[in-house]
Coordinates of C-alpha atoms and ligand atoms in Angstrom, one line a residue:
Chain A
X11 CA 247.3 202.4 179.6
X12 CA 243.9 200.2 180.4
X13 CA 243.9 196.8 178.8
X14 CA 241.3 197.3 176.9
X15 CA 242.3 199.9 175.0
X16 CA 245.5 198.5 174.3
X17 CA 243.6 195.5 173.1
X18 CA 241.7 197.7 170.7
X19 CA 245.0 199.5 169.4
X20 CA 246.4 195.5 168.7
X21 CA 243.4 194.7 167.0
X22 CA 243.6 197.9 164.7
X23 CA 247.2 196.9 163.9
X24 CA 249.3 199.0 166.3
X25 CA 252.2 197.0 166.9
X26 CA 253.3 198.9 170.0
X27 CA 250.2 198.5 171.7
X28 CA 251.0 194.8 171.7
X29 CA 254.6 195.4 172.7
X30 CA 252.7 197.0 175.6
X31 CA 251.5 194.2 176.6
X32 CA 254.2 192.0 176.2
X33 CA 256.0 194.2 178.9
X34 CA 253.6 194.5 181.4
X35 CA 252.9 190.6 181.4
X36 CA 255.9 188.5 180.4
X37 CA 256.8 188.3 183.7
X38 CA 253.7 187.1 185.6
X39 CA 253.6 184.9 182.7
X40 CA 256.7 183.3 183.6
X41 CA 256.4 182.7 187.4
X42 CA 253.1 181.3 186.5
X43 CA 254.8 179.0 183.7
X44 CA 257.8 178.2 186.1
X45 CA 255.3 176.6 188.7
X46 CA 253.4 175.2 186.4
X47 CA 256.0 173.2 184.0
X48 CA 258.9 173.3 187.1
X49 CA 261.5 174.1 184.8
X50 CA 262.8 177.0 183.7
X51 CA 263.9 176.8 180.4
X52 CA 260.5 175.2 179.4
X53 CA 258.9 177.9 181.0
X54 CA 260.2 180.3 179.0
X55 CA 259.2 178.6 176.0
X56 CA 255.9 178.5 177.0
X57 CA 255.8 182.4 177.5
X58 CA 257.0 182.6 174.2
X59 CA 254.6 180.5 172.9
X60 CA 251.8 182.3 174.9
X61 CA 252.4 186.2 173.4
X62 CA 253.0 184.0 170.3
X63 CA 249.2 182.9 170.5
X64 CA 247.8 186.0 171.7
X65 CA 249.3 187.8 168.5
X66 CA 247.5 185.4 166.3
X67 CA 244.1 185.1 168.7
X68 CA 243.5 188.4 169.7
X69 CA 240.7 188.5 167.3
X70 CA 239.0 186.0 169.4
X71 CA 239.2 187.9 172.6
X72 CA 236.0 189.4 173.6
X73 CA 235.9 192.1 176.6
X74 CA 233.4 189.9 178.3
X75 CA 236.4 188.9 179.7
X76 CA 239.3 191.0 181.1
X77 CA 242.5 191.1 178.8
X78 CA 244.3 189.3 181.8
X79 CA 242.1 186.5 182.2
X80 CA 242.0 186.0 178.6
X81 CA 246.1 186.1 178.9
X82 CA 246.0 183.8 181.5
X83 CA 244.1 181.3 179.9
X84 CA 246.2 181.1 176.7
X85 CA 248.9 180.5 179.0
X86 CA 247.5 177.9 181.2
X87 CA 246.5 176.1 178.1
X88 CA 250.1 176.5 176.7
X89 CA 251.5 174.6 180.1
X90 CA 248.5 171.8 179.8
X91 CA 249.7 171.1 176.6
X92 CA 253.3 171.5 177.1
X93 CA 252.6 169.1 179.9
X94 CA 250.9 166.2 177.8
X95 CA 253.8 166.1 175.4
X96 CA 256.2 165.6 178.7
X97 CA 254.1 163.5 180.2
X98 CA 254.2 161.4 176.5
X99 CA 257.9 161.2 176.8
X100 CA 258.2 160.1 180.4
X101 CA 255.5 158.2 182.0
X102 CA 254.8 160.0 185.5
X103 CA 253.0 157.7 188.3
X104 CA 249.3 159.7 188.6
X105 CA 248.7 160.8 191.6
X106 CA 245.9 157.7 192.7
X107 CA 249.4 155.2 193.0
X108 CA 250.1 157.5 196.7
X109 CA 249.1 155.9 199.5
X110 CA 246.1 157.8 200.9
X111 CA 247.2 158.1 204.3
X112 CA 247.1 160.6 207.3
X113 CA 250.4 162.3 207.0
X114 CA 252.1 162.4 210.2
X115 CA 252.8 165.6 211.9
X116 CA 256.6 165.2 212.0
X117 CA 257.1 165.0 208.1
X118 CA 255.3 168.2 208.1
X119 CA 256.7 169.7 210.7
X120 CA 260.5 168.3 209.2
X121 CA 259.7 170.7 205.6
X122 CA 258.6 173.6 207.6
X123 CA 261.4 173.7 209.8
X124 CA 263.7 172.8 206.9
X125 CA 261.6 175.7 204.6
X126 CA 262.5 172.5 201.2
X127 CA 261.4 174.7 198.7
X128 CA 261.9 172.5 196.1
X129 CA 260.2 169.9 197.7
X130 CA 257.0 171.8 197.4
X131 CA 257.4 172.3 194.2
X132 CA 257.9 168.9 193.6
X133 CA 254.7 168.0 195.6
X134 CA 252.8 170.5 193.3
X135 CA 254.7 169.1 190.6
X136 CA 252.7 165.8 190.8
X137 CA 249.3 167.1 191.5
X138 CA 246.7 166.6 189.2
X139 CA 246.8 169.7 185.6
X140 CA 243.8 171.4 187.0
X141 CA 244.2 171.3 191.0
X142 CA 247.4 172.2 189.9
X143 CA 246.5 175.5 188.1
X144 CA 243.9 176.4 190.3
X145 CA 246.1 176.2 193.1
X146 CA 248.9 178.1 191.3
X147 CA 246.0 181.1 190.4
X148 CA 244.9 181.1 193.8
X149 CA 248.5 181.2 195.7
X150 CA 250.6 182.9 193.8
X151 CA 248.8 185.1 191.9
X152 CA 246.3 185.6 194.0
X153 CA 243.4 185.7 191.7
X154 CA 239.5 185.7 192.7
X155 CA 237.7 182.2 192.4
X156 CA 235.5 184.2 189.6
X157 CA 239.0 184.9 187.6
X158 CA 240.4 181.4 188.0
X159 CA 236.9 179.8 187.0
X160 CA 237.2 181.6 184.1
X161 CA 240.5 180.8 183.2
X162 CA 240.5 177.2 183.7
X163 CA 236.8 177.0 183.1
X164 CA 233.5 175.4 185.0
X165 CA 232.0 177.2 187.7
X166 CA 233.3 179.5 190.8
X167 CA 232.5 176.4 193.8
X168 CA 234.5 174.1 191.5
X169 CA 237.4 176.4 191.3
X170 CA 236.9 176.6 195.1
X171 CA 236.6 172.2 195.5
X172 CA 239.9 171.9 193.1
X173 CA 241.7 174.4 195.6
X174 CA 240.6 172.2 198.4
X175 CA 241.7 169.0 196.9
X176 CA 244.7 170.3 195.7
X177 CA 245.5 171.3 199.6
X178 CA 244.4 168.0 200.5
X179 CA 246.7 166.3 198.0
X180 CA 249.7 168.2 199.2
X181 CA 248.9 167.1 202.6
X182 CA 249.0 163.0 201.9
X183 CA 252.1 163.5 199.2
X184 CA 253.9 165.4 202.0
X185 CA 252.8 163.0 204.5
X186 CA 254.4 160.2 203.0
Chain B
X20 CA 226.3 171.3 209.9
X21 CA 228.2 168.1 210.0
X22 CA 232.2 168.0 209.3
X23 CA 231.8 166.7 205.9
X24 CA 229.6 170.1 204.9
X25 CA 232.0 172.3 207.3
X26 CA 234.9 171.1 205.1
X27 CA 233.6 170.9 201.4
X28 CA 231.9 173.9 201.3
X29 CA 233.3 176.2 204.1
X30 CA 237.0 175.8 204.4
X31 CA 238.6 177.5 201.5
X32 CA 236.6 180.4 202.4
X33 CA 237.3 179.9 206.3
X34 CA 241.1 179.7 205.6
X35 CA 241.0 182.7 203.5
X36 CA 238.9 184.5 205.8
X37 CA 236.1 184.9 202.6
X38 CA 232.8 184.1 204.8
X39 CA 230.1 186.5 205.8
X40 CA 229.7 186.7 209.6
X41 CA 226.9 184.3 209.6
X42 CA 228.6 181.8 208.3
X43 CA 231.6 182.1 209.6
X44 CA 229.8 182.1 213.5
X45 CA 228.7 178.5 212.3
X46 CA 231.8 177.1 211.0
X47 CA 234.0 178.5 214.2
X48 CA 231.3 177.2 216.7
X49 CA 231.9 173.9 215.1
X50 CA 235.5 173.6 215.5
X51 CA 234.8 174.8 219.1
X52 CA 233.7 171.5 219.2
X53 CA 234.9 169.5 217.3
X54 CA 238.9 168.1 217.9
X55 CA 239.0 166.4 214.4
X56 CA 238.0 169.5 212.2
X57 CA 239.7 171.9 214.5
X58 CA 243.3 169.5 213.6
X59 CA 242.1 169.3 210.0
X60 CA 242.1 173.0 209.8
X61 CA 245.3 173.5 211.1
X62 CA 247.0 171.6 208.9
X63 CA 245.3 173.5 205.9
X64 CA 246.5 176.5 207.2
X65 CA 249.9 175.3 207.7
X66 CA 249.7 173.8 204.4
X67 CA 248.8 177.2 202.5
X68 CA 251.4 179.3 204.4
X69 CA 254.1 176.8 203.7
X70 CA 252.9 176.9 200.0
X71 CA 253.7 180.6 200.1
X72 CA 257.5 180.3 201.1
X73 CA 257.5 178.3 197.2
X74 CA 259.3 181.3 195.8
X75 CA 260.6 181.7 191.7
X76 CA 263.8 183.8 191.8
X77 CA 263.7 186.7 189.2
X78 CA 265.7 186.3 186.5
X79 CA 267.3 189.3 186.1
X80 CA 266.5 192.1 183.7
X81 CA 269.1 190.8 181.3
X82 CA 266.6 187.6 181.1
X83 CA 263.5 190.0 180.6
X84 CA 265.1 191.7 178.3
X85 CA 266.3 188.7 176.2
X86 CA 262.4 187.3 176.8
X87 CA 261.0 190.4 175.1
X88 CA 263.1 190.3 172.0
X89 CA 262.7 186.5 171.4
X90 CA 258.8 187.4 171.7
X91 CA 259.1 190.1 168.8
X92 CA 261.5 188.1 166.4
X93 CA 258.7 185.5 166.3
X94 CA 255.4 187.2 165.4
X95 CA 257.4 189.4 163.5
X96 CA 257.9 186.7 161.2
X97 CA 253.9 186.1 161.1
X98 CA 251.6 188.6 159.8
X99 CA 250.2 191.5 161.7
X100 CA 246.9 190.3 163.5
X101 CA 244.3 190.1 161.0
X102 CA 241.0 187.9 160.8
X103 CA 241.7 184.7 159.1
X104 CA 239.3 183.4 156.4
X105 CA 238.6 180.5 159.3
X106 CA 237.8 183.4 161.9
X107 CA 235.2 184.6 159.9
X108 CA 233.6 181.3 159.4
X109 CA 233.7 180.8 162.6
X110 CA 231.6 183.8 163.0
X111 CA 229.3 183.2 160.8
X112 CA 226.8 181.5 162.9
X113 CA 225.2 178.7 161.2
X114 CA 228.6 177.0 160.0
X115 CA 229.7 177.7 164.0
X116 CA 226.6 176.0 164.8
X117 CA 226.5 173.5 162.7
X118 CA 230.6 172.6 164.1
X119 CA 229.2 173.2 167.7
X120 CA 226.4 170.6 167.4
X121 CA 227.9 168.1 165.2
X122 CA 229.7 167.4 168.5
X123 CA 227.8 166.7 171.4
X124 CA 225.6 165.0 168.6
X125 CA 228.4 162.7 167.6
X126 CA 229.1 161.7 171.2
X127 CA 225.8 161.3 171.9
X128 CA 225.1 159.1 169.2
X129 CA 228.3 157.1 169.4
X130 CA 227.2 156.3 173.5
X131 CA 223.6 154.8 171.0
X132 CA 226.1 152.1 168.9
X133 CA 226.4 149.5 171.7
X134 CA 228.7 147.7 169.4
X135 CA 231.2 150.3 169.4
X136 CA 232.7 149.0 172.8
X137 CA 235.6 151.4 172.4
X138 CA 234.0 154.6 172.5
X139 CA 232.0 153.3 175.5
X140 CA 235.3 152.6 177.5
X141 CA 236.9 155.6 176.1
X142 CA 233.5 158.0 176.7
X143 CA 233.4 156.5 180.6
X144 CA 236.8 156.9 181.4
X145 CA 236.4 160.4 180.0
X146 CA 233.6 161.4 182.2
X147 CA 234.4 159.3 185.6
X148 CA 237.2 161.7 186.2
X149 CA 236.8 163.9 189.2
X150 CA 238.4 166.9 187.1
X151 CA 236.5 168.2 184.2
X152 CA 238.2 167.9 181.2
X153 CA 240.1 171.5 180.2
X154 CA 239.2 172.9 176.4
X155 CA 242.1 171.9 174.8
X156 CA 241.3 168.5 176.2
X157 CA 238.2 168.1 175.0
X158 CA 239.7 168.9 171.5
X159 CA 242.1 166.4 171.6
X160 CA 239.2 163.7 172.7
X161 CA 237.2 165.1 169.6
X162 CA 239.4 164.3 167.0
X163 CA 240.1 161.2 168.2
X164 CA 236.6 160.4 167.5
X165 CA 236.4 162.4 163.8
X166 CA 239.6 159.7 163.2
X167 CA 237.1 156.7 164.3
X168 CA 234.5 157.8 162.4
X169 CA 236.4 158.4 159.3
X170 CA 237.5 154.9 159.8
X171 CA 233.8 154.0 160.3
X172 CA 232.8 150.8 157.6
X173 CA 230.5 152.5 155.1
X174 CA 227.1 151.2 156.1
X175 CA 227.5 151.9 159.6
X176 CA 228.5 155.3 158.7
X177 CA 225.2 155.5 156.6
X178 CA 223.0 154.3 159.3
X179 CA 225.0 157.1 161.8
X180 CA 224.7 160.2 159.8
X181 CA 220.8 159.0 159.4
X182 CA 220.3 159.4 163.2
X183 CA 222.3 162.2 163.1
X184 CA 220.0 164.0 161.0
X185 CA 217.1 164.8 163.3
X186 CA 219.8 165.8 166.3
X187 CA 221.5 167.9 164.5
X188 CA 218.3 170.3 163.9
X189 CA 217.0 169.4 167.6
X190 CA 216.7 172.7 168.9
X191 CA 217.7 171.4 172.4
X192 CA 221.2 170.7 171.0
X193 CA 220.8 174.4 169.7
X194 CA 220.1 176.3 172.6
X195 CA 222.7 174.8 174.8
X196 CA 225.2 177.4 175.3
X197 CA 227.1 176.6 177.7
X198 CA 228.3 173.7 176.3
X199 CA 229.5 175.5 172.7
X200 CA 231.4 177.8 174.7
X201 CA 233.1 175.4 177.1
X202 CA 234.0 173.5 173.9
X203 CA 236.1 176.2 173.0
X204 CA 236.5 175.2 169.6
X205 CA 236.7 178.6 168.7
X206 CA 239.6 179.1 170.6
X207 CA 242.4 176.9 170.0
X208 CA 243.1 177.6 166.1
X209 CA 244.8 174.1 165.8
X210 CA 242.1 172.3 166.7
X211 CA 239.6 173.9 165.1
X212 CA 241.4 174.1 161.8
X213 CA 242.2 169.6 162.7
X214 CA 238.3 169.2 163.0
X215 CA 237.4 171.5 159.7
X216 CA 239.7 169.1 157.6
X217 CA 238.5 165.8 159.9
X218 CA 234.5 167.3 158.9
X219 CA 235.4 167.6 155.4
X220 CA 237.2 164.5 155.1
X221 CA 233.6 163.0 156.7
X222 CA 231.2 164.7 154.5
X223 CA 233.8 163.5 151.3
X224 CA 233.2 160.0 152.8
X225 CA 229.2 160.5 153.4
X226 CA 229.0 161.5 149.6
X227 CA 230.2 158.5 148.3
X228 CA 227.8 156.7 150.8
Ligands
LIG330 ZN1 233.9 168.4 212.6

């Protein structure tokens, strides 16, 4: 059933209509909360904490916006804030302490060969919240500019310049 | 087009293969001759297919499963989705309005109090960053500032909410949309309900001003 109409059904009171929902998106949900907290259990929490949100918020969705980018949202907000309380508890360096240099073509050519997963995740790990979602948005869920603008907010080209530092980033952090 | 343009503007697009003819004819006659782009974009591209072997295993449908239920038990221990009291204040549009531009009038009147050295540091620091801040952000960075002024000594308070006035009915503050939405006070209920008290807690303090 469409989104929207689902959305409606919610709004009116149907509870199935948000159990609806919960099914068709927990699991996006996740892999986007898995990349974007890097730990699993966490991430769960977070999706909980996301359906949590849009039970109480649904109100406060307006169809200007798809249900999904709405969803989205809520949960990238979830991570963000998840993240600040982490980052509270154990100081990470911020990503202006790497050096800014050229990476050298071996390194690079070292994690392809060797396919280190986790080192990527790692390396995304310590990118900045929002070059960090927008890269997430744009890679793995393979969302339009337009969508990932609206879920992390500001315009379409800054979603665009994030991606691009974000891939820049990546390149120095591996390059190390 | 110089590299600088080729690469800020052009290469997420190039790499995703998003550009109209035009402009992709311009951006592939540049790296015909140009050695240091042509590298540059290699990498990228490298970069964004390695990106893609980053996999998440699936959990299992005993995990989704155990997800879903977890979901249920807690909002079936809230109420059913209703509007809240706050909710409908916040649509009533001259209380929103009046939230929305207290605001942007409070920073901008804090950046006219030279004495205040810490919001100057804080309000700089804020707005060097390369990223813009996110809503929830924002928030966060607002009540900080409804805690300082609440803090405020009493005739500097007086002499703020004076100023504050006038800005508050400047219909330039008004009719500046874009920033109440991407304040997105409306749509983080904690914050929202932190600033309501943090207002009232101010206009208690203004009155015995
Ligand atoms: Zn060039």
């Amino acid at each position: 059933m469409n989104d929207l109409i689902l959305v409606e059904k919610f709004k009116g009171g149907d509870r199935t209509a948000f159990k609806e929902l919960v099914l068709k998106y927990q699991k996006e949900i996740y892999f986007l909360a898995c990349r974007m907290v890097f730990n699993k259990e966490d991430a769960a929490d977070v999706v909980q904490e996301t359906f949590v949100q849009v039970f109480r918020k649904i109100h406060q969705f307006r169809s200007a916006s798809t249900f999904k980018t709405w969803l989205y949202r809520v949960a990238i907000n979830r991570c963000k804030n998840f993240l600040r309380v982490l980052k509270k508890n154990r100081e990470l360096a911020p990503i202006e302490n790497y050096a800014v240099t050229d990476p050298k073509d071996s390194q690079l050519d070292l994690l392809l060969k060797n396919e280190r997963v986790d080192l990527i995740g790692e390396t995304i790990e310590k990118l900045p919240k929002k070059q960090k979602a927008v890269l997430i948005l744009r890679t793995y869920h393979e969302l339009s500019y337009k969508e990932i603008a609206e879920i992390v907010g500001g315009s379409v080209n800054s979603a665009k310049v994030n991606f691009y530092h974000a891939i820049e980033n990546i390149k120095r952090l591996v390059g190390k | 087009m110089n590299c600088k343009t080729i690469k800020k503007r052009f290469l997420t697009d190039y790499v995703e293969g998003n550009l109209e003819l035009d402009q992709k004819t311009l951006v592939e006659d540049h790296l015909a001759n140009c050695l240091q782009c042509r590298e540059h974009f290699g990498e990228i591209q490298r970069i964004a297919s390695l990106l893609k072997s980053y996999t998440v295993a699936d959990p299992g449908e005993v995990f989704w499963d155990g997800l879903t239920s977890k979901i249920y038990s807690r909002v079936n221990k809230k109420k059913p989705a209703q509007k809240k009291p706050w909710e409908i204040l916040q649509e009533w549009m001259t209380w929103k309005r009046l939230v929305y531009t207290a605001t942007p009038v409070l920073l901008i009147l804090l950046l006219l109090f030279p004495a205040h050295h810490f919001y100057q540091s804080h309000f700089s620091e804020l707005t060097s960053q390369e990223n813009v801040l996110t809503v929830e952000e924002i928030g966060n960075e607002f009540l900080l500032i409804d805690e300082y002024l609440i803090q405020m000594p009493a005739n500097q308070l007086e002499k703020f909410v004076q100023k504050m006035a006038w800005l508050i009915l400047s219909p330039e503050v008004l009719a500046w949309p874009e920033y109440f939405d991407g304040l997105g006070l409306g749509t983080d209920e904690e914050i929202f309900q932190m600033r309501k008290q943090n207002l009232d807690l101010l206009a208690k303090r203004l009155h015995e001003v």
